[in-house]
CSV table of C-alpha atoms in Angstrom, one decimal:
chain,number,residue,atom,x,y,z
A,1042,MET,CA,0.0,0.0,0.2
A,1043,GLU,CA,1.3,3.6,-0.8
A,1044,PRO,CA,1.3,5.9,2.2
A,1045,PRO,CA,-1.9,7.5,2.2
A,1046,ALA,CA,-2.5,11.1,1.5
A,1047,ASN,CA,-2.0,14.1,4.3
A,1048,TRP,CA,-0.7,11.0,6.4
A,1049,LEU,CA,2.1,13.5,8.2
A,1050,ARG,CA,-0.6,16.1,8.6
A,1051,THR,CA,-3.1,14.0,10.0
A,1052,ILE,CA,-0.9,12.6,12.7
A,1053,GLU,CA,0.1,16.5,13.5
A,1054,ASN,CA,-3.2,17.3,13.8
A,1055,ILE,CA,-4.3,14.5,15.9
A,1056,ARG,CA,-1.2,15.2,18.5
A,1057,LYS,CA,-2.8,19.0,18.8
A,1058,VAL,CA,-6.0,17.3,19.8
A,1059,ARG,CA,-4.6,14.8,22.0
A,1060,GLN,CA,-3.5,18.0,23.9
A,1061,LYS,CA,-6.2,19.7,24.2
A,1062,PHE,CA,-8.1,16.4,25.5
A,1063,PRO,CA,-6.4,14.2,28.1
A,1064,ALA,CA,-7.0,10.6,27.7
A,1065,PRO,CA,-7.2,7.5,30.4
A,1066,VAL,CA,-4.8,5.9,28.6
A,1067,ASP,CA,-2.3,9.2,29.4
A,1068,SER,CA,-2.5,8.5,33.1
A,1069,MET,CA,-3.8,4.9,33.6
A,1070,GLY,CA,-2.3,3.2,30.5
A,1071,CYS,CA,-0.3,-0.3,30.8
A,1072,ASP,CA,2.9,2.0,30.5
A,1073,GLN,CA,1.6,3.6,33.8
A,1074,ALA,CA,0.7,0.9,35.9
A,1075,HIS,CA,4.2,-0.5,37.1
A,1076,SER,CA,5.9,1.2,40.1
A,1077,LYS,CA,9.0,2.9,39.1
A,1078,THR,CA,10.5,2.6,42.3
A,1079,ASP,CA,10.2,-1.4,42.0
A,1080,LYS,CA,13.0,-3.5,40.9
A,1081,ASN,CA,13.6,-3.5,37.3
A,1082,VAL,CA,12.5,-7.3,36.9
A,1083,ASP,CA,9.2,-6.6,38.8
A,1084,GLN,CA,8.7,-3.2,36.6
A,1085,ARG,CA,8.7,-5.6,33.7
A,1086,PHE,CA,6.5,-8.3,35.0
A,1087,GLN,CA,3.7,-5.6,35.8
A,1088,VAL,CA,3.9,-4.1,32.7
A,1089,LEU,CA,3.4,-7.5,31.0
A,1090,ALA,CA,0.6,-8.2,33.9
A,1091,SER,CA,-0.9,-5.1,32.7
A,1092,LEU,CA,-0.9,-5.4,29.3
A,1093,MET,CA,-2.2,-9.3,29.9
A,1094,LEU,CA,-5.4,-7.7,32.0
A,1095,SER,CA,-6.2,-4.8,29.6
A,1096,SER,CA,-7.9,-7.0,26.9
A,1097,GLN,CA,-11.7,-5.8,26.5
A,1098,THR,CA,-11.1,-3.8,29.8
A,1099,LYS,CA,-11.1,-0.2,30.2
A,1100,ASP,CA,-7.9,1.2,31.4
A,1101,PRO,CA,-8.7,2.9,34.7
A,1102,ILE,CA,-9.9,-0.6,35.7
A,1103,THR,CA,-7.0,-2.1,34.5
A,1104,TRP,CA,-4.7,0.3,36.3
A,1105,ALA,CA,-6.9,-0.5,39.4
A,1106,ALA,CA,-6.6,-4.1,39.3
A,1107,VAL,CA,-3.0,-3.8,39.0
A,1108,GLN,CA,-2.6,-1.7,41.7
A,1109,LYS,CA,-4.1,-4.4,43.8
A,1110,LEU,CA,-2.1,-6.9,43.1
A,1111,LYS,CA,1.2,-4.7,44.1
A,1112,GLN,CA,-0.8,-3.6,47.4
A,1113,ASN,CA,-1.1,-7.3,48.3
A,1114,GLY,CA,2.3,-8.6,47.4
A,1115,MET,CA,1.4,-9.7,43.8
A,1116,GLY,CA,3.8,-7.2,41.6
A,1117,ASN,CA,6.1,-10.0,41.3
A,1118,VAL,CA,6.3,-13.8,39.8
A,1119,ASP,CA,7.0,-15.1,43.2
A,1120,GLY,CA,4.0,-13.2,44.5
A,1121,ILE,CA,1.7,-14.7,41.7
A,1122,ILE,CA,3.0,-18.2,42.4
A,1123,ALA,CA,2.3,-18.0,45.9
A,1124,ALA,CA,-1.4,-16.5,45.7
A,1125,LYS,CA,-3.9,-18.5,45.3
A,1126,GLU,CA,-5.9,-18.4,42.2
A,1127,LYS,CA,-9.5,-17.2,44.2
A,1128,ASP,CA,-7.1,-14.4,45.8
A,1129,ILE,CA,-5.9,-13.2,42.1
A,1130,GLU,CA,-9.7,-13.0,40.6
A,1131,ASP,CA,-11.1,-11.1,43.7
A,1132,LEU,CA,-8.3,-8.7,43.2
A,1133,ILE,CA,-8.6,-8.0,39.5
A,1134,PHE,CA,-12.2,-7.9,39.2
A,1135,PRO,CA,-14.0,-6.5,37.7
A,1136,VAL,CA,-11.7,-6.9,34.7
A,1137,GLY,CA,-13.0,-8.7,31.6
A,1138,PHE,CA,-12.5,-12.3,31.7
A,1139,TYR,CA,-11.1,-12.2,35.3
A,1140,ARG,CA,-11.2,-15.9,35.8
A,1141,ARG,CA,-9.5,-16.7,32.9
A,1142,LYS,CA,-6.7,-13.9,33.1
A,1143,ALA,CA,-6.2,-15.1,36.9
A,1144,ILE,CA,-5.4,-18.5,35.4
A,1145,TYR,CA,-3.0,-17.3,32.4
A,1146,LEU,CA,-1.5,-14.9,35.2
A,1147,LYS,CA,-0.3,-17.9,37.8
A,1148,LYS,CA,0.7,-20.0,34.3
A,1149,VAL,CA,2.9,-17.2,33.0
A,1150,ALA,CA,4.7,-16.6,36.4
A,1151,GLU,CA,5.5,-20.3,36.6
A,1152,LYS,CA,6.6,-20.3,33.2
A,1153,LEU,CA,8.8,-17.1,33.9
A,1154,LYS,CA,10.0,-18.9,37.2
A,1155,GLN,CA,11.4,-22.0,35.2
A,1156,GLU,CA,12.5,-20.5,31.9
A,1157,TYR,CA,13.5,-17.0,32.5
A,1158,ASN,CA,14.5,-16.8,36.3
A,1159,GLY,CA,11.7,-14.8,36.8
A,1160,ASP,CA,12.4,-12.2,34.2
A,1161,ILE,CA,10.2,-11.9,31.3
A,1162,PRO,CA,11.3,-12.8,27.7
A,1163,ASP,CA,13.1,-10.4,25.5
A,1164,SER,CA,11.4,-11.2,22.0
A,1165,VAL,CA,8.4,-11.1,20.2
A,1166,LYS,CA,8.4,-14.8,19.6
A,1167,ASP,CA,9.1,-15.9,23.2
A,1168,LEU,CA,6.5,-13.4,24.8
A,1169,CYS,CA,3.9,-14.8,22.1
A,1170,GLU,CA,4.4,-18.3,23.6
A,1171,LEU,CA,3.4,-17.1,26.6
A,1172,PRO,CA,-0.4,-17.8,27.8
A,1173,GLY,CA,-2.8,-14.9,27.4
A,1174,VAL,CA,-0.3,-13.0,25.1
A,1175,GLY,CA,-0.7,-12.0,21.5
A,1176,PRO,CA,1.4,-10.0,19.1
A,1177,LYS,CA,-0.3,-6.5,20.6
A,1178,MET,CA,0.4,-7.5,23.9
A,1179,ALA,CA,4.2,-8.4,22.7
A,1180,HIS,CA,5.0,-5.6,20.7
A,1181,LEU,CA,3.6,-3.2,23.2
A,1182,CYS,CA,5.6,-5.0,25.9
A,1183,MET,CA,9.2,-4.7,24.3
A,1184,LEU,CA,8.3,-1.1,24.0
A,1185,GLU,CA,7.4,-0.2,27.8
A,1186,ALA,CA,9.3,-3.2,29.4
A,1187,TRP,CA,12.6,-3.4,27.3
A,1188,ASN,CA,12.2,-0.2,25.5
A,1189,VAL,CA,12.5,-1.6,22.1
A,1190,VAL,CA,10.4,-0.8,19.0
A,1191,SER,CA,9.7,-4.0,17.7
A,1192,GLY,CA,6.4,-3.6,15.6
A,1193,ILE,CA,3.1,-1.7,16.0
A,1194,GLY,CA,0.7,-2.4,18.8
A,1195,VAL,CA,-2.5,-2.9,17.3
A,1196,ASP,CA,-6.3,-2.7,19.7
A,1197,THR,CA,-9.6,-2.0,18.8
A,1198,HIS,CA,-8.9,1.9,18.9
A,1199,VAL,CA,-5.9,1.7,16.4
A,1200,HIS,CA,-7.6,-1.1,14.1
A,1201,ARG,CA,-11.1,1.4,14.0
A,1202,ILE,CA,-9.0,5.0,13.3
A,1203,ALA,CA,-7.0,3.3,10.9
A,1204,GLY,CA,-9.6,2.3,8.9
A,1205,ARG,CA,-11.7,5.4,9.5
A,1206,LEU,CA,-8.9,7.1,8.4
A,1207,GLY,CA,-8.1,5.2,5.3
A,1208,TRP,CA,-4.6,3.9,6.4
A,1209,VAL,CA,-5.1,0.7,5.3
A,1210,PRO,CA,-6.9,-0.9,2.7
A,1211,SER,CA,-10.5,-0.9,2.4
A,1212,LYS,CA,-10.9,-4.9,1.5
A,1213,GLY,CA,-9.0,-7.7,3.1
A,1214,ILE,CA,-8.1,-6.0,6.7
A,1215,LYS,CA,-10.4,-8.2,8.9
A,1216,SER,CA,-8.4,-7.8,12.3
A,1217,PRO,CA,-6.0,-5.8,14.4
A,1218,GLU,CA,-3.0,-8.0,13.1
A,1219,ASP,CA,-4.1,-7.3,9.8
A,1220,THR,CA,-4.4,-3.6,10.4
A,1221,ARG,CA,-0.6,-3.9,11.9
A,1222,LYS,CA,0.7,-5.4,9.1
A,1223,ALA,CA,-0.8,-2.8,6.7
A,1224,LEU,CA,0.3,0.0,8.7
A,1225,GLU,CA,4.2,-1.6,9.1
A,1226,GLY,CA,4.0,-1.7,5.2
A,1227,TRP,CA,4.2,2.4,4.6
A,1228,LEU,CA,4.3,4.3,8.4
A,1229,PRO,CA,7.7,5.1,8.6
A,1230,ARG,CA,9.4,3.4,11.5
A,1231,GLU,CA,10.4,6.6,13.4
A,1232,TYR,CA,6.4,6.9,14.1
A,1233,TRP,CA,5.9,3.4,15.4
A,1234,ARG,CA,6.9,4.3,19.3
A,1235,GLU,CA,4.2,6.6,19.4
A,1236,ILE,CA,1.3,5.8,17.3
A,1237,ASN,CA,-0.2,3.0,19.3
A,1238,HIS,CA,-0.7,5.6,22.6
A,1239,LEU,CA,-1.3,8.6,20.0
A,1240,LEU,CA,-4.4,6.6,18.4
A,1241,VAL,CA,-5.7,5.1,21.6
A,1242,GLY,CA,-6.2,8.3,23.2
A,1243,PHE,CA,-7.6,9.9,20.3
A,1244,GLY,CA,-10.0,6.7,20.3
A,1245,GLN,CA,-10.8,7.3,23.9
A,1246,THR,CA,-11.9,11.0,23.3
A,1247,ILE,CA,-12.6,11.9,19.7
A,1248,CYS,CA,-12.8,9.0,17.4
A,1249,THR,CA,-14.8,6.9,19.8
A,1250,PRO,CA,-16.5,3.9,18.8
A,1251,THR,CA,-19.9,5.5,18.3
A,1252,ARG,CA,-21.0,8.9,17.8
A,1253,PRO,CA,-17.1,10.2,17.1
A,1254,LYS,CA,-17.0,14.0,17.8
A,1255,CYS,CA,-15.8,14.9,14.1
A,1256,ASP,CA,-16.6,18.5,14.9
A,1257,GLU,CA,-14.0,18.7,17.3
A,1258,CYS,CA,-11.4,17.1,15.4
A,1259,TYR,CA,-8.6,19.1,13.7
A,1260,ASN,CA,-8.7,16.6,10.7
A,1261,ASN,CA,-12.3,16.9,9.7
A,1262,VAL,CA,-11.7,18.3,7.0
A,1263,ILE,CA,-9.2,15.6,5.4
A,1264,CYS,CA,-10.6,12.6,7.2
A,1265,PRO,CA,-12.6,10.2,4.7
A,1266,SER,CA,-14.7,9.3,7.2
A,1267,ALA,CA,-15.7,12.7,8.9
A,1268,ASN,CA,-16.2,14.1,5.0
A,1269,SER,CA,-19.0,11.3,4.3
A,1270,LYS,CA,-20.9,12.4,6.9
A,1271,VAL,CA,-20.7,16.3,6.2
A,1272,ARG,CA,-22.0,15.4,2.5
A,1273,ILE,CA,-24.5,13.5,3.6
A,1274,LYS,CA,-25.8,16.4,6.0
A,1275,LYS,CA,-25.4,18.7,3.3
A,1276,GLU,CA,-27.4,16.9,0.8
A,1277,ALA,CA,-30.1,16.3,3.2
A,1278,ALA,CA,-30.2,19.6,4.3
A,1279,SER,CA,-30.2,21.0,0.2
A,1280,GLY,CA,-33.0,18.2,-0.4
A,1281,GLU,CA,-30.8,16.5,-2.7
A,1282,SER,CA,-31.6,12.9,-3.0
A,1283,GLY,CA,-28.2,11.7,-4.0
A,1284,PRO,CA,-26.7,8.2,-3.1
A,1285,ASN,CA,-25.2,9.7,0.0
A,1286,VAL,CA,-28.8,10.7,1.3
A,1287,GLU,CA,-30.4,7.8,0.5
A,1288,ALA,CA,-27.7,5.3,2.1
A,1289,ASP,CA,-28.4,7.6,5.2
A,1290,LYS,CA,-32.1,6.7,5.1
A,1291,ALA,CA,-31.3,2.9,4.5
A,1292,ILE,CA,-29.1,3.1,7.8
A,1293,GLY,CA,-31.4,4.8,9.6
A,1294,ARG,CA,-34.0,2.6,8.7
A,1295,THR,CA,-32.1,-0.1,9.7
A,1296,LYS,CA,-31.2,1.2,13.1
A,1297,GLY,CA,-34.5,1.8,13.8
A,1298,SER,CA,-35.7,-2.0,14.1
A,1299,SER,CA,-36.5,-3.2,17.4
A,1300,LYS,CA,-33.4,-5.2,17.9
A,1301,LYS,CA,-31.3,-2.7,16.7
A,1302,ALA,CA,-32.6,-0.4,19.2
A,1303,ALA,CA,-32.5,-2.9,22.2
A,1304,LYS,CA,-28.7,-3.2,21.1
A,1305,VAL,CA,-27.9,0.5,21.4
A,1306,LYS,CA,-29.7,0.7,24.5
A,1307,GLU,CA,-27.7,-2.6,26.4
A,1308,GLU,CA,-24.4,-0.9,25.0
A,1309,GLN,CA,-25.3,2.2,26.8
A,1310,VAL,CA,-26.7,0.6,30.1
A,1311,VAL,CA,-23.1,-1.1,29.7
A,1312,GLU,CA,-21.2,2.2,29.4
A,1313,VAL,CA,-22.6,3.6,32.5
A,1314,LYS,CA,-22.1,0.7,34.6
A,1315,GLU,CA,-18.5,0.7,33.5
A,1316,GLU,CA,-17.9,4.3,34.4
A,1317,ILE,CA,-19.5,3.6,37.7
A,1318,GLN,CA,-17.0,0.5,38.2
A,1319,VAL,CA,-14.3,2.5,37.2
A,1320,LYS,CA,-14.9,5.2,39.7
A,1321,GLN,CA,-15.2,3.0,42.6
A,1322,GLU,CA,-12.1,0.7,41.9
A,1323,ILE,CA,-9.9,4.3,41.7
A,1324,GLU,CA,-11.5,5.3,44.6
A,1325,LYS,CA,-10.3,2.0,46.5
A,1326,ALA,CA,-7.1,2.0,44.9
A,1327,ILE,CA,-6.3,5.3,46.0
A,1328,THR,CA,-7.9,4.8,50.2
A,1329,ARG,CA,-6.0,1.6,50.3
A,1330,SER,CA,-2.7,3.4,48.9
A,1331,ARG,CA,-3.0,6.1,51.4
A,1332,GLY,CA,-3.7,3.7,53.9
A,1333,LYS,CA,-0.6,1.8,53.6
A,1334,ARG,CA,1.7,5.5,53.5
């Protein structure tokens, strides 16, 4: 794939909008959860653990879970090995799939103790051989734990935004791993270090999964996705009946179905519950942290 038009200008605009709108990843991302005063080997394990817990889980919930593990002596390999699986489950709840992730943490800790002298692997290949660790986690772990740029970490935010910006082909891209390979095919390597953090925060604040805030985005003039919405609005306002208007009407009819409406309502309820859980977990973590000082 040839580099898309305006890609550098797009990145510069995203940097500007990110400065204006701080995101959860900036203070509670996987690069923020470890204790910088701990031994290096423990810090690296904490980075890996936070990445393992982050899958399908919002940053504040992951951050709170890692804080609780550390506060209960489980911020290192030996602590996880000595802990009961049920105790790990209780501490990391409400992380998504917390029971499965508790099992993975135990297995990973045991493997690290046996094969890596309690440290974590220093290659993507070896990291991906750990239970519950995939390419996205491996590349991010190499960056945050070892300060090595091995590839682009692509999660759902990066996958979604790359598609909206036209940074990946419109066909044949079905997974975050497809997006990673496509991006690495044209994006200069000097941008690989920042691109995940940049786009994740952008996706958390502006280019959200539903109802993206295109009006507040500095790329709304050059973004293919934003421009298609603008054209639809203009055609609708002028009374035209072009293909964009007809497509928009068709989408509206689809969204008006009972199943779609129920799904939207369900997603909204889940978002509210998650926000309440986030606030509760953060307050608990802060309270425990103050109590130990």
